[in-house]
CSV table of C-alpha atoms in Angstrom, one decimal:
chain,number,residue,atom,x,y,z
A,1,MET,CA,2.7,-24.2,35.7
A,2,GLN,CA,-0.5,-25.4,34.0
A,3,GLU,CA,-0.8,-26.9,30.7
A,4,PRO,CA,-2.3,-24.8,28.0
A,5,ASN,CA,-5.0,-27.5,27.4
A,6,GLN,CA,-6.5,-26.8,30.8
A,7,SER,CA,-7.4,-23.4,29.4
A,8,SER,CA,-11.3,-22.9,30.0
A,9,VAL,CA,-11.7,-19.5,28.8
A,10,THR,CA,-13.8,-19.5,25.5
A,11,GLU,CA,-14.4,-15.5,25.5
A,12,PHE,CA,-13.0,-12.6,27.1
A,13,ILE,CA,-15.0,-9.4,28.4
A,14,LEU,CA,-13.3,-6.1,27.5
A,15,LEU,CA,-13.9,-3.6,30.3
A,16,GLY,CA,-12.9,-0.5,28.0
A,17,PHE,CA,-13.1,2.9,29.7
A,18,SER,CA,-14.8,3.5,32.8
A,19,PHE,CA,-17.3,6.3,31.8
A,20,SER,CA,-20.3,7.4,33.6
A,21,PRO,CA,-23.6,6.8,31.8
A,22,ARG,CA,-23.8,10.7,31.2
A,23,THR,CA,-20.6,11.2,29.5
A,24,THR,CA,-20.7,7.8,27.6
A,25,PRO,CA,-22.7,9.5,24.7
A,26,LEU,CA,-20.3,12.4,24.8
A,27,PHE,CA,-17.2,10.1,24.4
A,28,PHE,CA,-18.9,7.8,22.0
A,29,SER,CA,-19.4,10.8,19.7
A,30,ALA,CA,-15.9,11.9,20.2
A,31,PHE,CA,-14.4,8.7,19.4
A,32,LEU,CA,-16.7,8.1,16.3
A,33,THR,CA,-16.1,11.6,15.0
A,34,SER,CA,-12.2,10.9,15.5
A,35,TYR,CA,-12.6,7.5,13.4
A,36,LEU,CA,-14.7,9.2,10.7
A,37,LEU,CA,-12.1,11.8,10.5
A,38,ILE,CA,-9.2,9.2,10.6
A,39,ILE,CA,-11.2,7.5,7.4
A,40,LEU,CA,-11.6,10.8,5.8
A,41,GLY,CA,-8.2,12.0,6.1
A,42,ASN,CA,-6.0,9.0,5.2
A,43,GLY,CA,-8.6,7.9,2.7
A,44,LEU,CA,-8.4,11.4,1.0
A,45,ILE,CA,-4.4,11.2,0.8
A,46,ILE,CA,-4.5,7.7,-0.5
A,47,ILE,CA,-7.0,9.0,-3.5
A,48,LEU,CA,-5.1,12.1,-4.1
A,49,ILE,CA,-1.8,10.7,-4.4
A,50,SER,CA,-3.1,8.0,-6.4
A,51,LEU,CA,-4.7,10.2,-9.0
A,52,ASP,CA,-2.0,12.7,-9.2
A,53,SER,CA,1.0,11.7,-11.3
A,54,HIS,CA,3.0,14.5,-9.9
A,55,LEU,CA,3.0,12.9,-6.5
A,56,HIS,CA,4.0,9.2,-7.6
A,57,THR,CA,7.3,10.1,-5.8
A,58,PRO,CA,9.1,7.7,-3.3
A,59,MET,CA,8.0,10.2,-0.3
A,60,TYR,CA,4.3,10.0,-1.3
A,61,PHE,CA,4.7,6.4,-1.8
A,62,PHE,CA,5.6,6.1,1.8
A,63,ILE,CA,3.1,8.3,2.9
A,64,VAL,CA,0.1,6.4,1.2
A,65,THR,CA,1.5,3.3,2.9
A,66,LEU,CA,1.3,4.9,6.2
A,67,SER,CA,-1.8,6.0,5.6
A,68,MET,CA,-3.4,2.3,4.8
A,69,LEU,CA,-1.5,1.2,8.0
A,70,ASP,CA,-3.2,3.7,9.9
A,71,LEU,CA,-6.6,2.9,8.3
A,72,GLY,CA,-5.9,-0.7,9.0
A,73,TYR,CA,-5.0,-0.5,12.7
A,74,THR,CA,-7.7,1.9,13.7
A,75,THR,CA,-10.3,-0.4,11.9
A,76,THR,CA,-9.0,-3.2,14.1
A,77,THR,CA,-9.9,-1.8,17.4
A,78,MET,CA,-12.1,1.4,16.9
A,79,PRO,CA,-15.5,-0.2,15.6
A,80,GLN,CA,-15.4,-2.9,18.5
A,81,MET,CA,-15.0,-0.1,20.9
A,82,LEU,CA,-17.6,2.1,19.5
A,83,ALA,CA,-19.9,-1.1,19.6
A,84,HIS,CA,-19.1,-1.9,23.3
A,85,LEU,CA,-19.8,1.8,24.1
A,86,ALA,CA,-23.2,1.8,22.6
A,87,SER,CA,-24.3,-1.7,24.3
A,88,GLN,CA,-24.2,-3.7,27.4
A,89,LYS,CA,-22.6,-6.6,25.6
A,90,LYS,CA,-18.7,-6.0,25.7
A,91,THR,CA,-17.6,-10.0,24.9
A,92,ILE,CA,-15.1,-11.2,22.2
A,93,SER,CA,-14.4,-14.7,21.4
A,94,PHE,CA,-11.0,-16.0,22.2
A,95,ALA,CA,-10.4,-16.5,18.4
A,96,SER,CA,-11.3,-13.0,17.5
A,97,CYS,CA,-9.3,-11.7,20.3
A,98,VAL,CA,-6.3,-13.7,19.0
A,99,ALA,CA,-6.9,-12.3,15.5
A,100,GLN,CA,-7.3,-8.7,16.8
A,101,MET,CA,-4.1,-9.0,18.8
A,102,TYR,CA,-2.4,-10.5,15.8
A,103,ILE,CA,-3.5,-8.0,13.0
A,104,PHE,CA,-2.8,-4.9,15.3
A,105,LEU,CA,0.7,-6.1,15.9
A,106,VAL,CA,1.2,-6.6,12.2
A,107,LEU,CA,0.3,-3.3,11.2
A,108,GLY,CA,2.1,-1.6,14.2
A,109,ILE,CA,5.4,-3.4,13.7
A,110,THR,CA,5.4,-2.8,10.2
A,111,GLU,CA,4.4,1.1,10.9
A,112,SER,CA,7.3,1.2,13.2
A,113,TRP,CA,9.9,0.1,10.8
A,114,LEU,CA,8.3,2.1,8.2
A,115,PHE,CA,9.2,5.1,9.9
A,116,ALA,CA,12.9,4.2,9.9
A,117,ILE,CA,12.4,3.4,6.1
A,118,LYS,CA,11.1,6.9,5.6
A,119,SER,CA,14.0,8.6,7.4
A,120,ILE,CA,16.3,6.9,4.7
A,121,ASP,CA,14.1,8.4,2.1
A,122,ARG,CA,14.6,11.8,3.5
A,123,TYR,CA,18.4,11.5,4.1
A,124,VAL,CA,18.6,10.6,0.3
A,125,ALA,CA,16.4,13.3,-0.7
A,126,ILE,CA,18.5,16.0,1.4
A,127,CYS,CA,22.0,14.6,1.3
A,128,HIS,CA,21.9,13.2,-2.3
A,129,PRO,CA,19.2,15.4,-4.1
A,130,LEU,CA,20.7,14.9,-7.7
A,131,ARG,CA,20.9,11.0,-7.3
A,132,TYR,CA,17.4,10.9,-5.4
A,133,LYS,CA,15.1,9.3,-8.0
A,134,VAL,CA,17.8,6.9,-9.2
A,135,ILE,CA,19.0,5.7,-5.5
A,136,MET,CA,15.0,5.6,-4.3
A,137,SER,CA,13.8,3.6,-7.4
A,138,PRO,CA,10.1,2.2,-7.3
A,139,TRP,CA,11.7,-1.3,-7.3
A,140,LEU,CA,13.8,-0.5,-3.8
A,141,CYS,CA,10.8,1.5,-2.5
A,142,ARG,CA,8.6,-1.7,-2.9
A,143,VAL,CA,11.4,-3.9,-1.5
A,144,MET,CA,11.5,-1.7,1.7
A,145,VAL,CA,7.7,-1.8,2.2
A,146,LEU,CA,7.9,-5.5,1.6
A,147,PHE,CA,10.7,-6.0,4.3
A,148,CYS,CA,8.9,-3.9,6.8
A,149,GLY,CA,5.6,-5.9,6.3
A,150,LEU,CA,7.6,-9.3,6.5
A,151,TRP,CA,9.3,-8.2,9.8
A,152,GLY,CA,5.9,-7.2,11.0
A,153,VAL,CA,4.3,-10.6,10.2
A,154,VAL,CA,6.9,-12.4,11.9
A,155,SER,CA,7.4,-10.4,14.9
A,156,ALA,CA,3.8,-10.4,15.6
A,157,LEU,CA,3.5,-14.1,15.1
A,158,VAL,CA,6.2,-14.4,17.9
A,159,TYR,CA,4.3,-12.1,20.4
A,160,THR,CA,0.8,-13.8,19.5
A,161,VAL,CA,2.2,-17.2,20.1
A,162,PHE,CA,4.2,-16.6,23.2
A,163,ALA,CA,1.3,-14.8,24.7
A,164,MET,CA,-1.9,-17.4,23.8
A,165,ARG,CA,0.2,-20.5,24.8
A,166,LEU,CA,-0.5,-19.7,28.2
A,167,PRO,CA,-3.6,-21.3,29.9
A,168,TYR,CA,-6.3,-18.8,30.5
A,169,CYS,CA,-8.9,-20.3,33.0
A,170,GLY,CA,-10.3,-17.2,34.5
A,171,PRO,CA,-11.2,-14.5,35.3
A,172,ASN,CA,-12.0,-13.3,31.6
A,173,LYS,CA,-12.3,-9.6,32.0
A,174,ILE,CA,-9.6,-7.7,30.1
A,175,ASN,CA,-9.1,-4.1,31.6
A,176,HIS,CA,-8.7,-2.6,28.2
A,177,PHE,CA,-10.7,-1.6,25.0
A,178,PHE,CA,-9.0,-4.3,22.9
A,179,CYS,CA,-6.9,-7.4,22.9
A,180,GLU,CA,-3.4,-5.9,23.5
A,181,VAL,CA,-0.8,-8.3,24.6
A,182,PRO,CA,0.2,-6.4,28.0
A,183,ALA,CA,-3.5,-6.5,29.0
A,184,VAL,CA,-4.3,-10.2,28.0
A,185,LEU,CA,-1.1,-11.7,29.7
A,186,LYS,CA,-2.7,-10.2,33.0
A,187,LEU,CA,-5.1,-12.9,33.0
A,188,ALA,CA,-3.0,-16.0,32.2
A,189,CYS,CA,-3.0,-18.7,34.9
A,190,ALA,CA,0.7,-19.1,34.8
A,191,ASP,CA,4.1,-17.2,35.4
A,192,THR,CA,4.5,-14.6,32.7
A,193,SER,CA,8.1,-13.5,33.3
A,194,VAL,CA,9.2,-15.4,30.1
A,195,ASN,CA,6.8,-13.4,28.1
A,196,ASP,CA,8.3,-10.1,29.7
A,197,GLN,CA,11.7,-11.1,28.3
A,198,VAL,CA,10.3,-12.0,25.0
A,199,ASP,CA,8.4,-8.7,24.8
A,200,PHE,CA,11.4,-6.7,25.7
A,201,ILE,CA,13.5,-8.7,23.3
A,202,LEU,CA,11.3,-8.1,20.6
A,203,GLY,CA,10.3,-4.6,21.7
A,204,PHE,CA,14.2,-3.6,21.3
A,205,ASN,CA,14.0,-5.1,17.7
A,206,VAL,CA,10.9,-3.4,16.4
A,207,ILE,CA,10.9,-0.3,18.5
A,208,LEU,CA,14.5,0.4,19.6
A,209,VAL,CA,16.5,-0.6,16.5
A,210,PRO,CA,14.2,1.5,14.2
A,211,LEU,CA,14.4,4.7,16.8
A,212,SER,CA,18.0,4.2,16.9
A,213,LEU,CA,18.5,4.2,13.0
A,214,ILE,CA,16.3,7.2,12.7
A,215,LEU,CA,18.3,8.9,15.5
A,216,VAL,CA,21.7,8.3,13.6
A,217,ILE,CA,20.1,9.2,10.0
A,218,TYR,CA,18.8,12.4,11.5
A,219,ILE,CA,22.2,13.3,13.0
A,220,ASN,CA,23.6,12.9,9.3
A,221,ILE,CA,20.8,14.8,7.9
A,222,PHE,CA,21.1,17.8,10.4
A,223,ILE,CA,25.0,18.0,9.8
A,224,ALA,CA,24.2,18.0,6.0
A,225,ILE,CA,21.4,20.8,6.8
A,226,LEU,CA,23.9,23.2,8.5
A,227,ARG,CA,26.2,23.0,5.6
A,228,ILE,CA,23.5,24.5,3.3
A,229,ARG,CA,24.4,28.1,2.7
A,230,SER,CA,20.9,29.5,2.0
A,231,ALA,CA,18.9,30.1,5.1
A,232,GLN,CA,15.7,29.4,3.1
A,233,GLY,CA,17.1,26.0,1.9
A,234,GLN,CA,17.9,25.0,5.6
A,235,LEU,CA,14.3,26.1,6.7
A,236,LYS,CA,12.6,24.1,4.1
A,237,ALA,CA,14.8,21.1,4.9
A,238,PHE,CA,14.3,21.2,8.6
A,239,SER,CA,10.3,21.6,7.9
A,240,THR,CA,10.2,18.6,6.1
A,241,CYS,CA,12.1,16.7,8.8
A,242,ALA,CA,10.1,18.2,11.5
A,243,SER,CA,7.0,16.5,10.4
A,244,HIS,CA,8.7,13.0,10.2
A,245,ILE,CA,10.0,13.6,13.8
A,246,THR,CA,6.7,14.5,15.3
A,247,VAL,CA,4.9,11.5,14.0
A,248,VAL,CA,7.7,9.2,15.1
A,249,THR,CA,7.7,10.7,18.6
A,250,MET,CA,3.7,10.4,18.7
A,251,PHE,CA,3.9,6.7,17.7
A,252,CYS,CA,7.0,5.0,18.9
A,253,VAL,CA,7.5,6.8,22.4
A,254,PRO,CA,3.9,5.6,23.8
A,255,ALA,CA,4.5,2.0,22.2
A,256,MET,CA,8.0,1.7,23.8
A,257,VAL,CA,6.5,2.5,27.3
A,258,MET,CA,3.7,0.2,26.7
A,259,TYR,CA,5.8,-3.0,25.3
A,260,MET,CA,8.9,-2.8,26.9
A,261,LYS,CA,8.1,-2.3,30.6
A,262,PRO,CA,7.4,-5.2,32.9
A,263,GLY,CA,3.8,-6.6,33.3
A,264,SER,CA,4.0,-6.0,37.2
A,265,GLU,CA,4.8,-2.2,36.7
A,266,ALA,CA,1.7,-1.8,34.1
A,267,SER,CA,-1.3,0.2,35.2
A,268,PRO,CA,-4.4,-0.6,33.6
A,269,GLU,CA,-5.5,3.1,33.1
A,270,GLU,CA,-2.3,4.5,31.9
A,271,ASP,CA,-2.0,1.4,29.2
A,272,LYS,CA,-5.3,2.4,28.0
A,273,LYS,CA,-4.2,6.2,27.7
A,274,LEU,CA,-1.0,5.0,26.0
A,275,ALA,CA,-2.9,2.7,23.6
A,276,LEU,CA,-5.3,5.4,22.6
A,277,PHE,CA,-2.4,7.6,21.9
A,278,TYR,CA,-0.6,5.6,19.6
A,279,ASN,CA,-3.7,3.9,18.1
A,280,VAL,CA,-6.4,6.8,17.5
A,281,ILE,CA,-4.4,10.3,18.0
A,282,SER,CA,-1.4,9.2,15.9
A,283,ALA,CA,-3.7,8.1,12.9
A,284,PHE,CA,-5.8,11.3,13.5
A,285,LEU,CA,-3.0,13.7,13.1
A,286,ASN,CA,-0.7,11.9,10.5
A,287,PRO,CA,-2.7,13.2,7.5
A,288,ILE,CA,-2.5,16.8,8.8
A,289,ILE,CA,1.4,16.6,9.7
A,290,TYR,CA,2.6,14.9,6.9
A,291,SER,CA,0.3,15.9,3.9
A,292,LEU,CA,-2.9,18.0,4.3
A,293,ARG,CA,-0.8,20.9,4.8
A,294,ASN,CA,1.6,20.2,2.1
A,295,LYS,CA,1.3,22.5,-0.9
A,296,ASP,CA,1.7,19.5,-3.4
A,297,VAL,CA,-1.2,17.8,-1.9
A,298,LYS,CA,-3.3,20.9,-1.7
A,299,ARG,CA,-2.6,21.3,-5.4
A,300,ALA,CA,-4.0,17.9,-6.2
A,301,PHE,CA,-6.9,18.6,-4.1
A,302,LEU,CA,-8.0,21.6,-5.9
A,303,LYS,CA,-7.1,19.9,-9.1
A,304,VAL,CA,-9.6,16.8,-8.3
A,305,MET,CA,-12.0,19.0,-7.1
A,306,GLY,CA,-11.8,21.0,-10.4
A,307,TRP,CA,-11.0,24.2,-8.3
A,308,GLY,CA,-7.7,24.7,-10.0
A,309,ARG,CA,-5.1,23.0,-12.0
A,310,ALA,CA,-1.7,21.7,-11.2
A,311,PRO,CA,1.2,23.5,-12.7
A,312,GLU,CA,2.5,22.0,-15.8
């Protein structure tokens, strides 16, 4: 194995998507529109919830946190992808690549665990409604989010250190639209089997564990919902759970496929599509699924715009 100090790569070339010259402007417009809508949708959610005191509840606190994470990790990748689509220069320095990889992982892992925390919130709201505000206190909510953030920081650091400790002596072309661990590892001038094992173990901790927790919690939630005598009450409870399950599936399943399969089985084109799904499409749909179709958020929007008043 070569020593890391023999690495000669100082910058990488991000190949991105293989669009023809005719279709590139079309895809650029589509990605730009998507990014602007992500900023608009998630930004609107953050502003509305911040301004309306009726929405200062644990559920909306977690939704605001989710929107901030969505804004963060799409901004980590999409502006650069758009710049590369609009120009011939598609390079990124070694240091910038490491920074992008680390920031994206921190935000992505934090969001993965936030989904598990949000399922706990739904469990308490449905199974212990009378004690909901007591159990889900502002202090506990902040501690839960802090735990997610710290877990993201530590796990992302391990991912990044193990990936970038390897020598990269050329070629320097990354077949991806940003510096994601599986794509970068393919350029290493050394055996990456240890990295595959580390990625699998960490993937288990940052994806499978929260998914398992979500599964166990929702089994208990569904059992509790079936005990509700009112059909309308059951429907309302199921609808609130359906939003969360949809978002979790869109984000976690593609991420699990990406990070837990061996590098030898990875297909660059499939990886780019998977990354696009949990990086862009998930962040684009989250505001719609979680909040913009929510009556409380609509009421807050009308109040802020001066078109109506929230009920006393």
